[in-house]
Coordinates of C-alpha atoms in Angstrom, one line a residue:
X306 CA -12.7 -6.6 2.8
X307 CA -10.7 -3.3 3.6
X308 CA -11.2 -0.5 1.7
X309 CA -8.6 2.0 2.0
X310 CA -8.5 5.9 1.4
X311 CA -7.8 7.3 -1.8
X312 CA -3.8 7.8 -1.4
X313 CA -2.6 4.8 0.2
X314 CA 1.1 4.5 -0.7
X315 CA 2.9 1.4 -1.7
X316 CA 0.5 -1.3 -1.5
X317 CA 3.0 -3.7 0.3
X318 CA 2.7 -1.7 3.5
X319 CA 0.5 0.3 5.7
X320 CA 0.9 3.9 4.9
X321 CA -2.1 5.3 6.8
X322 CA -1.3 4.9 10.7
X323 CA -3.6 2.9 12.6
X324 CA -5.6 4.9 15.4
X325 CA -6.7 3.0 18.5
X326 CA -8.9 3.8 21.1
X327 CA -7.4 1.3 23.5
X328 CA -9.8 2.0 26.8
X329 CA -6.9 0.9 29.0
X330 CA -6.6 -2.8 27.9
X331 CA -3.1 -3.8 27.9
X332 CA -1.3 -5.3 24.7
X333 CA -1.6 -9.1 24.4
X334 CA 2.2 -9.5 24.0
X335 CA 5.1 -7.0 23.5
X336 CA 6.0 -8.3 20.4
X337 CA 4.8 -10.2 17.4
X338 CA 6.9 -13.3 16.4
X339 CA 8.4 -12.7 12.9
X340 CA 10.9 -15.0 11.1
X341 CA 13.9 -13.2 9.9
X342 CA 14.2 -12.0 6.2
X343 CA 14.1 -15.0 3.5
X344 CA 16.9 -15.0 1.5
X345 CA 17.1 -12.5 -1.8
X346 CA 18.5 -13.5 -4.9
X347 CA 21.4 -11.4 -5.7
X348 CA 20.3 -8.4 -7.7
X349 CA 21.1 -7.6 -11.4
X350 CA 18.0 -5.6 -12.6
X351 CA 15.6 -5.5 -9.5
X352 CA 11.5 -5.8 -10.6
X353 CA 9.7 -3.0 -9.3
X354 CA 6.6 -3.4 -7.4
X355 CA 3.4 -2.1 -9.3
X356 CA 2.6 0.9 -7.8
X357 CA -0.2 1.4 -10.1
X358 CA -2.2 -1.5 -9.4
X359 CA -4.1 0.4 -6.3
X360 CA -7.4 2.0 -7.4
X361 CA -7.1 5.1 -9.5
X362 CA -9.8 7.7 -10.1
X363 CA -10.3 10.5 -12.7
X364 CA -9.4 12.8 -9.9
X365 CA -6.3 10.8 -9.6
X366 CA -5.2 11.3 -13.2
X367 CA -6.0 15.1 -13.2
X368 CA -4.0 15.6 -10.0
X369 CA -1.0 14.1 -11.7
X370 CA -1.3 16.9 -14.7
X371 CA 1.5 19.5 -14.4
X372 CA 0.3 22.8 -13.4
X373 CA -0.3 25.5 -15.8
X374 CA 2.7 27.8 -14.5
X375 CA 5.0 24.9 -14.8
X376 CA 8.3 26.1 -16.3
X377 CA 8.6 23.5 -18.8
X378 CA 4.9 24.0 -20.2
X379 CA 5.8 27.6 -19.9
X380 CA 2.0 28.8 -20.1
X381 CA 0.5 31.8 -18.9
X382 CA -2.6 30.3 -18.7
X383 CA -4.6 27.4 -16.6
X384 CA -4.4 24.4 -18.7
X385 CA -7.4 23.2 -20.5
X386 CA -8.3 19.9 -18.7
X387 CA -10.7 17.6 -21.0
X388 CA -11.8 14.1 -20.4
X389 CA -10.5 11.4 -22.4
X390 CA -13.2 8.7 -22.1
X391 CA -13.1 5.6 -24.7
X392 CA -16.0 6.9 -26.1
X393 CA -14.4 10.2 -26.7
X394 CA -11.5 8.5 -28.7
X395 CA -13.5 6.7 -31.0
X396 CA -15.8 9.6 -31.6
X397 CA -12.5 11.8 -32.6
X398 CA -10.9 8.9 -34.6
X399 CA -11.4 10.3 -37.7
X400 CA -8.7 8.5 -39.6
X401 CA -9.7 5.1 -38.5
X402 CA -12.6 4.6 -36.3
X403 CA -12.3 0.6 -36.1
X404 CA -8.9 0.6 -35.8
X405 CA -9.2 2.8 -32.5
X406 CA -12.5 0.2 -31.1
X407 CA -10.0 -2.6 -31.7
X408 CA -7.0 -1.0 -29.9
X409 CA -9.2 -0.1 -26.8
X410 CA -10.5 -3.6 -26.4
X411 CA -7.4 -5.4 -26.9
X412 CA -5.4 -3.1 -24.6
X413 CA -8.3 -3.0 -22.0
X414 CA -8.1 0.7 -21.8
X415 CA -10.4 2.1 -19.0
X416 CA -10.4 6.3 -18.9
X417 CA -7.8 8.9 -19.4
X418 CA -7.4 12.8 -19.3
X419 CA -5.9 15.3 -21.2
X420 CA -4.4 18.9 -21.0
X421 CA -3.5 21.4 -23.5
X422 CA -1.2 24.3 -22.3
X423 CA -0.9 27.5 -24.2
X424 CA 2.5 28.9 -24.5
X425 CA 3.9 32.1 -26.2
X426 CA 5.8 30.4 -28.8
X427 CA 4.9 26.7 -28.6
X428 CA 1.8 24.6 -26.9
X429 CA 2.1 21.5 -24.7
X430 CA 0.0 18.9 -24.8
X431 CA -0.1 16.1 -22.0
X432 CA -2.2 12.8 -21.7
X433 CA -2.7 10.2 -19.1
X434 CA -4.4 6.8 -19.8
X435 CA -5.3 4.1 -17.4
X436 CA -5.4 0.5 -18.7
X437 CA -6.7 -2.6 -17.1
X438 CA -3.2 -3.6 -16.6
X439 CA 0.5 -3.0 -17.2
X440 CA 0.5 -5.8 -20.4
X441 CA -2.3 -3.5 -22.0
X442 CA -0.8 -0.3 -21.2
X443 CA 2.7 -1.5 -22.8
X444 CA 0.5 -2.9 -25.7
X445 CA -0.9 0.7 -26.0
X446 CA 2.3 2.4 -26.0
X447 CA 3.6 0.1 -28.9
X448 CA 0.4 0.4 -31.0
X449 CA 0.1 4.2 -30.5
X450 CA 3.8 4.7 -32.0
X451 CA 3.0 2.4 -34.8
X452 CA -0.5 4.1 -35.5
X453 CA 1.8 7.5 -35.9
X454 CA 4.0 5.8 -38.2
X455 CA 1.1 4.4 -40.2
X456 CA -1.0 7.8 -40.3
X457 CA -3.8 6.6 -38.1
X458 CA -3.4 9.0 -35.2
X459 CA -1.4 9.3 -32.2
X460 CA -0.2 13.1 -32.5
X461 CA -1.8 15.6 -30.3
X462 CA -5.0 16.0 -32.2
X463 CA -6.6 13.3 -34.6
X464 CA -6.8 15.7 -37.8
X465 CA -3.3 16.2 -38.6
X466 CA -1.7 15.1 -41.7
X467 CA 1.7 13.7 -41.3
X468 CA 4.7 14.6 -43.4
X469 CA 7.3 13.2 -41.5
X470 CA 8.0 10.8 -38.6
X471 CA 11.4 10.2 -36.7
X472 CA 11.9 8.2 -33.7
X473 CA 14.8 8.9 -31.3
X474 CA 16.0 7.1 -27.9
X475 CA 14.4 8.1 -24.4
X476 CA 16.1 7.2 -21.1
X477 CA 14.9 7.3 -17.7
X478 CA 11.6 7.7 -17.9
X479 CA 8.9 5.4 -16.8
X480 CA 9.1 1.5 -17.6
X481 CA 9.4 2.1 -21.3
X482 CA 9.8 5.2 -23.6
X483 CA 9.5 5.9 -27.0
X484 CA 10.4 9.2 -28.5
X485 CA 9.0 10.8 -31.9
X486 CA 9.8 13.9 -33.8
X487 CA 7.0 14.8 -36.3
X488 CA 6.6 17.2 -39.1
X489 CA 2.7 17.5 -39.3
X490 CA 0.3 19.5 -41.1
X491 CA -2.9 21.1 -39.4
X492 CA -5.4 23.7 -41.1
X493 CA -2.7 24.5 -43.5
X494 CA 0.0 25.1 -41.1
X495 CA 3.3 23.4 -40.9
X496 CA 4.0 22.5 -37.4
X497 CA 6.8 20.6 -35.4
X498 CA 5.7 18.2 -32.8
X499 CA 8.4 16.4 -30.3
X500 CA 6.5 13.9 -28.0
X501 CA 7.4 11.4 -25.5
X502 CA 5.1 8.6 -24.9
X503 CA 6.1 6.1 -21.7
X504 CA 4.4 3.5 -19.9
X505 CA 4.3 3.2 -15.8
X506 CA 2.8 0.0 -15.0
X507 CA -0.8 0.5 -16.2
X508 CA -0.3 4.0 -17.0
X509 CA 0.7 5.7 -20.4
X510 CA 1.1 9.0 -20.6
X511 CA 2.1 11.5 -23.2
X512 CA 4.1 14.6 -23.3
X513 CA 4.2 17.0 -26.4
X514 CA 5.6 20.3 -27.6
X515 CA 4.0 21.6 -30.5
X516 CA 6.0 24.9 -32.6
X517 CA 5.6 26.5 -36.0
X518 CA 9.3 26.8 -36.3
X519 CA 11.5 23.8 -36.8
X520 CA 13.5 23.7 -33.2
X521 CA 15.1 20.8 -31.8
X522 CA 12.2 19.9 -29.1
X523 CA 13.9 16.8 -27.6
X524 CA 15.5 18.6 -24.4
X525 CA 12.5 20.5 -23.3
X526 CA 10.0 17.4 -24.1
X527 CA 12.4 15.3 -22.2
X528 CA 12.1 17.6 -19.2
X529 CA 8.1 17.4 -19.3
X530 CA 8.3 13.8 -19.6
X531 CA 10.4 13.3 -16.5
X532 CA 8.4 16.1 -14.6
X533 CA 5.0 14.0 -15.5
X534 CA 6.5 10.7 -14.3
X535 CA 7.5 12.3 -11.2
X536 CA 4.1 13.7 -10.7
X537 CA 2.4 10.3 -11.3
X538 CA 4.8 8.7 -9.1
X539 CA 4.1 11.3 -6.1
X540 CA 0.1 10.8 -6.3
X541 CA 0.5 7.0 -6.3
X542 CA 2.8 7.5 -3.4
X543 CA 1.5 10.2 -1.6
X544 CA 0.9 9.5 2.5
X545 CA -0.2 13.2 3.2
X546 CA 0.4 12.7 7.1
X547 CA -0.9 15.4 9.3
X548 CA 2.0 17.8 9.9
X549 CA 2.8 18.1 13.4
X550 CA 4.7 21.0 14.7
X551 CA 6.1 19.1 17.8
X552 CA 9.8 18.9 17.9
X553 CA 11.1 15.4 17.6
X554 CA 14.5 13.4 18.3
X555 CA 17.5 14.4 16.3
X556 CA 17.9 10.9 15.2
X557 CA 17.3 7.0 15.9
X558 CA 17.5 3.8 14.1
X559 CA 14.4 1.9 13.1
X560 CA 13.8 -1.6 11.9
X561 CA 10.7 -2.9 10.1
X562 CA 9.7 -6.1 9.2
X563 CA 6.9 -7.6 7.7
X564 CA 5.6 -11.4 6.7
X565 CA 3.1 -12.7 4.9
X566 CA 2.3 -16.2 4.8
X567 CA -0.1 -17.9 2.1
X568 CA -0.9 -21.6 1.8
X569 CA 2.5 -22.3 4.1
X570 CA 4.6 -20.0 1.6
X571 CA 6.4 -17.0 3.2
X572 CA 7.5 -13.7 1.8
X573 CA 9.1 -10.8 3.7
X574 CA 9.9 -7.4 3.6
X575 CA 12.4 -5.8 5.6
X576 CA 13.6 -2.0 6.1
X577 CA 16.2 -1.0 8.5
X578 CA 18.7 2.2 8.9
X579 CA 18.9 5.5 10.5
X580 CA 17.4 8.9 10.3
X581 CA 19.1 12.2 11.5
X582 CA 17.0 15.3 10.5
X583 CA 15.7 14.9 7.1
X584 CA 18.5 12.7 6.2
X585 CA 18.3 8.8 5.7
X586 CA 20.5 5.8 5.4
X587 CA 18.6 2.8 4.8
X588 CA 18.6 -0.7 3.2
X589 CA 15.5 -2.5 1.8
X590 CA 14.7 -6.2 1.1
X591 CA 12.1 -6.9 -0.7
X592 CA 10.7 -10.3 -1.4
X593 CA 7.2 -10.9 -3.2
X594 CA 5.6 -13.0 -5.9
X595 CA 6.0 -10.3 -8.1
X596 CA 9.3 -8.6 -7.2
X597 CA 12.5 -8.8 -5.6
X598 CA 15.0 -6.2 -4.5
X599 CA 18.0 -5.6 -1.7
X600 CA 19.0 -1.9 -2.1
X601 CA 21.1 0.7 -0.2
X602 CA 19.7 4.3 0.1
X603 CA 21.4 7.3 1.4
X604 CA 19.3 10.9 1.3
X605 CA 21.5 13.6 2.1
X606 CA 20.0 17.1 1.7
X607 CA 17.2 16.0 -0.5
X608 CA 19.7 14.1 -2.8
X609 CA 19.4 10.4 -3.2
X610 CA 22.3 7.7 -3.7
X611 CA 21.4 4.0 -4.3
X612 CA 23.2 0.7 -5.1
X613 CA 22.4 -3.0 -5.2
X614 CA 23.7 -4.1 -1.6
X615 CA 27.4 -4.6 -1.7
X616 CA 27.4 -4.5 -5.6
X617 CA 29.5 -1.4 -6.7
X618 CA 29.6 2.1 -5.8
X619 CA 26.6 4.2 -4.9
X620 CA 25.3 6.0 -7.9
X621 CA 22.9 9.4 -7.4
X622 CA 19.5 8.6 -8.5
X623 CA 17.8 11.0 -10.7
X624 CA 14.2 12.1 -10.2
X625 CA 12.8 9.7 -12.3
X626 CA 14.3 6.8 -10.5
X627 CA 11.1 4.9 -9.9
X628 CA 12.5 1.8 -7.9
X629 CA 14.3 4.2 -5.6
X630 CA 11.5 6.4 -5.1
X631 CA 9.6 3.5 -4.2
X632 CA 11.7 1.8 -2.1
X633 CA 12.3 4.9 0.1
X634 CA 8.7 4.9 1.3
X635 CA 9.9 2.0 3.7
X636 CA 12.4 4.4 5.3
X637 CA 10.7 4.5 7.6
X638 CA 7.3 3.3 6.9
X639 CA 5.8 4.9 10.0
X640 CA 6.4 8.3 11.3
X641 CA 8.1 8.8 14.8
X642 CA 5.6 11.4 16.0
X643 CA 2.2 9.6 16.9
X644 CA 0.4 12.5 15.6
X645 CA 1.9 12.2 12.1
X646 CA 1.4 8.3 12.6
X647 CA -2.2 8.7 13.0
X648 CA -2.2 7.5 16.5
X649 CA -3.1 10.5 18.7
X650 CA -5.8 8.9 20.3
X651 CA -3.9 6.0 21.6
X652 CA -3.2 7.2 24.8
X653 CA -6.8 7.0 26.1
X654 CA -7.2 4.7 29.1
X655 CA -4.4 2.9 31.4
X656 CA -1.4 1.7 29.5
X657 CA 0.9 -1.3 30.1
X658 CA 4.4 -0.2 30.8
X659 CA 7.5 -1.9 29.5
X660 CA 11.1 -1.3 28.9
X661 CA 12.0 -1.6 25.0
X662 CA 15.4 -0.9 24.1
X663 CA 16.2 1.1 27.3
X664 CA 13.4 3.3 27.1
X665 CA 10.4 3.0 29.0
X666 CA 7.1 2.7 26.9
X667 CA 3.6 2.8 27.4
X668 CA 1.8 0.1 25.5
X669 CA -2.1 0.3 24.2
X670 CA -4.1 -2.3 22.2
X671 CA -6.3 -1.8 19.4
X672 CA -9.0 -3.7 17.7
X673 CA -10.5 -4.8 14.1
X674 CA -12.6 -1.6 14.1
X675 CA -9.7 0.4 14.9
X676 CA -8.2 -0.9 12.0
X677 CA -10.7 -0.2 9.7
X678 CA -11.3 3.1 11.0
X679 CA -7.5 4.1 10.3
X680 CA -7.9 2.7 6.9
X681 CA -11.0 4.4 5.9
X682 CA -13.3 1.7 5.5
X683 CA -14.4 -1.7 7.1
X684 CA -12.2 -4.5 7.9
X685 CA -14.9 -7.2 7.3
X686 CA -13.5 -10.3 6.7
X687 CA -10.2 -9.4 8.2
X688 CA -9.1 -10.9 11.8
X689 CA -6.7 -9.1 13.7
X690 CA -4.7 -10.9 16.4
X691 CA -2.4 -8.5 17.6
X692 CA -2.4 -4.7 17.5
X693 CA -0.2 -3.2 19.9
X694 CA 1.1 0.1 19.9
X695 CA 4.0 1.3 22.3
X696 CA 5.1 5.1 23.0
X697 CA 8.3 6.2 24.8
X698 CA 7.2 7.7 28.0
X699 CA 7.4 11.5 28.7
X700 CA 8.5 11.9 25.3
X701 CA 5.4 10.4 23.1
X702 CA 7.6 9.0 20.4
X703 CA 6.5 5.7 18.8
X704 CA 9.1 3.2 19.7
X705 CA 7.3 -0.2 18.7
X706 CA 4.3 -1.4 16.8
X707 CA 3.3 -4.7 16.5
X708 CA 0.5 -6.1 14.0
X709 CA -0.5 -9.7 13.4
X710 CA -3.9 -10.2 11.2
X711 CA -5.4 -13.1 9.0
X712 CA -7.6 -13.1 6.0
X713 CA -8.0 -13.7 2.3
X714 CA -5.3 -12.7 0.0
X715 CA -8.0 -10.3 -2.1
X716 CA -9.4 -8.9 1.5
X717 CA -5.7 -7.9 2.4
X718 CA -4.5 -6.7 -1.0
X719 CA -4.5 -3.1 -0.3
X720 CA -2.4 -3.9 2.8
X721 CA 0.0 -6.4 1.4
X722 CA 0.0 -4.9 -2.3
X723 CA -0.8 -6.9 -5.7
X724 CA 0.9 -9.8 -7.0
X725 CA 0.0 -12.4 -4.3
X726 CA -1.6 -16.0 -5.0
X727 CA -5.4 -16.2 -3.5
X728 CA -5.7 -18.2 -0.5
X729 CA -6.0 -18.0 3.4
X730 CA -3.5 -15.3 4.3
X731 CA -1.5 -14.5 7.7
X732 CA 0.4 -11.1 8.0
X733 CA 2.9 -9.9 10.8
X734 CA 4.3 -6.8 11.1
X735 CA 6.7 -5.1 13.7
X736 CA 8.1 -1.7 13.8
X737 CA 10.9 -1.0 16.2
X738 CA 12.6 2.2 17.1
X739 CA 16.0 2.7 19.2
X740 CA 19.1 4.6 19.8
X741 CA 17.1 7.9 20.2
X742 CA 19.0 10.9 20.2
X743 CA 22.0 8.8 19.7
X744 CA 22.4 8.6 16.2
X745 CA 25.3 10.7 14.2
X746 CA 25.0 12.9 11.2
X747 CA 24.5 11.0 7.7
X748 CA 27.0 11.8 5.3
X749 CA 26.8 11.3 1.5
X750 CA 28.5 8.3 0.1
X751 CA 32.4 8.8 -0.8

C-alpha cells in the first residue's frame, strides 16, 4: 500500500511529484494510451469530492486553527489550545453525560481540538471535531444544535444556563451550517453568544463570539466561520512545493488526463487550459463514482470566477467556494518547473530524445521505488508499468509526464481518491505542456 506524506492534496490526483533516478534508461514509450474523457451529465448541483477523506492527524487539526493575531478574533494574546478527546467531552458533560456518550458513539466521533482567544471586549472560541465519515459529522452538527435548544450543552462551555436561543440562516460556509444567537448565564454573569456550526466532509467546526454587551455578532461570526472554513480547506489541499527562484515561461498550455479502470468500468478526470504568469483559465471535468463536475474557471490577479461549462455567465467565487477551490488544484496538477514538481533528480544519466509539441525533449524512466520515494513511503502492492518524464532541452521545463500503474483500489486510494469500489485497479495518467511562451494574457470574464 502506498503511504503518502501528510499534506497530499486532493486524493484523486498526484500532488507530490514523482522523483526519478533514471540512470540512463530510456522511456518505454512517449505516451500512455488514454481514452478521451467519459461524457459527464449536465451539471446542476455538482457533488464535491470529499477532501476530508484523507488521513487527518491532531497536528493537522491544530494547523487549521486561526492564529491569535487574527483580525476577526481580535486577540492580543496567543490562543489557548486544548485537545477535545472523546474522554474530555464525556468528563465535562455535566448536564447529561449519558447523552454525550450516545452522541459520540452514534456519530463516530474520532477526536478534536479547541482554541480560546481572549479579546479586549469579547472572547472567541473555535472547535474542530473529526468524525469517521461525513454522515456522522452531519448527524453531530444537527444533534449539537438540538442539544443547545434542549439545554443539554453545545455552547462554548458545558456549565452555562441557557436563557434564550434563536436560530438564523448561514450561507456559503461548508457543506451545511447552522447559526445561533444565545443569551446565557455563566457564573452569575449574563452573556451573549453568537455561534456558527458547520460541517465540511467529516469535519464539524464551531466558531463563537461571546460578549457581555448585547451587540449583533452575526457578521463577525460569519467572517470567523468563513476564515476557519478556508483554513481547513487550505490545510487539506496544501501541497507545499519547494520554491524555485528560476524564472519559468511567461505562459503555456496544459492538458491533464487520468483514467481509473476497475473491473472493466472506467472513470476519467481531465483538466485543460492556459497559464499566463499567475493567471489561469481552465476547464475541469470530474467523473468519479462519488462526484461529477464539468466546470470552467478563470483566475486573474488572485480573483476567481467560475461557471458550469456552457451554462450561464461566470460568477465570482467567494473565499469559501469549496468546489471551485478543490477543482483549481487541477489547474494545473503539475508545476512546469521540475524542481517545484519534485523532479530535480530526474536528469541523471543519458536521456532519450524526442520532439514533443515542436520542442526537443529529454526523456527519463522512473521505477516503482522512485514512486514510493516521491510519495514518502513504500509502494508495496503497486505495479508501475510506465513512469516517463520528459523535460524540454535547454530550458529544463516539464513538457510531458506519463504514468501507468496497477494494484488494488485500496492500495491506490491516496492517489485516485476515496469513493472507488474495491477491486483490481489500473490507473493511467498523462500530463502535457505546449505553446511555451506563446500564450496571450488572460482577462477577467466579461
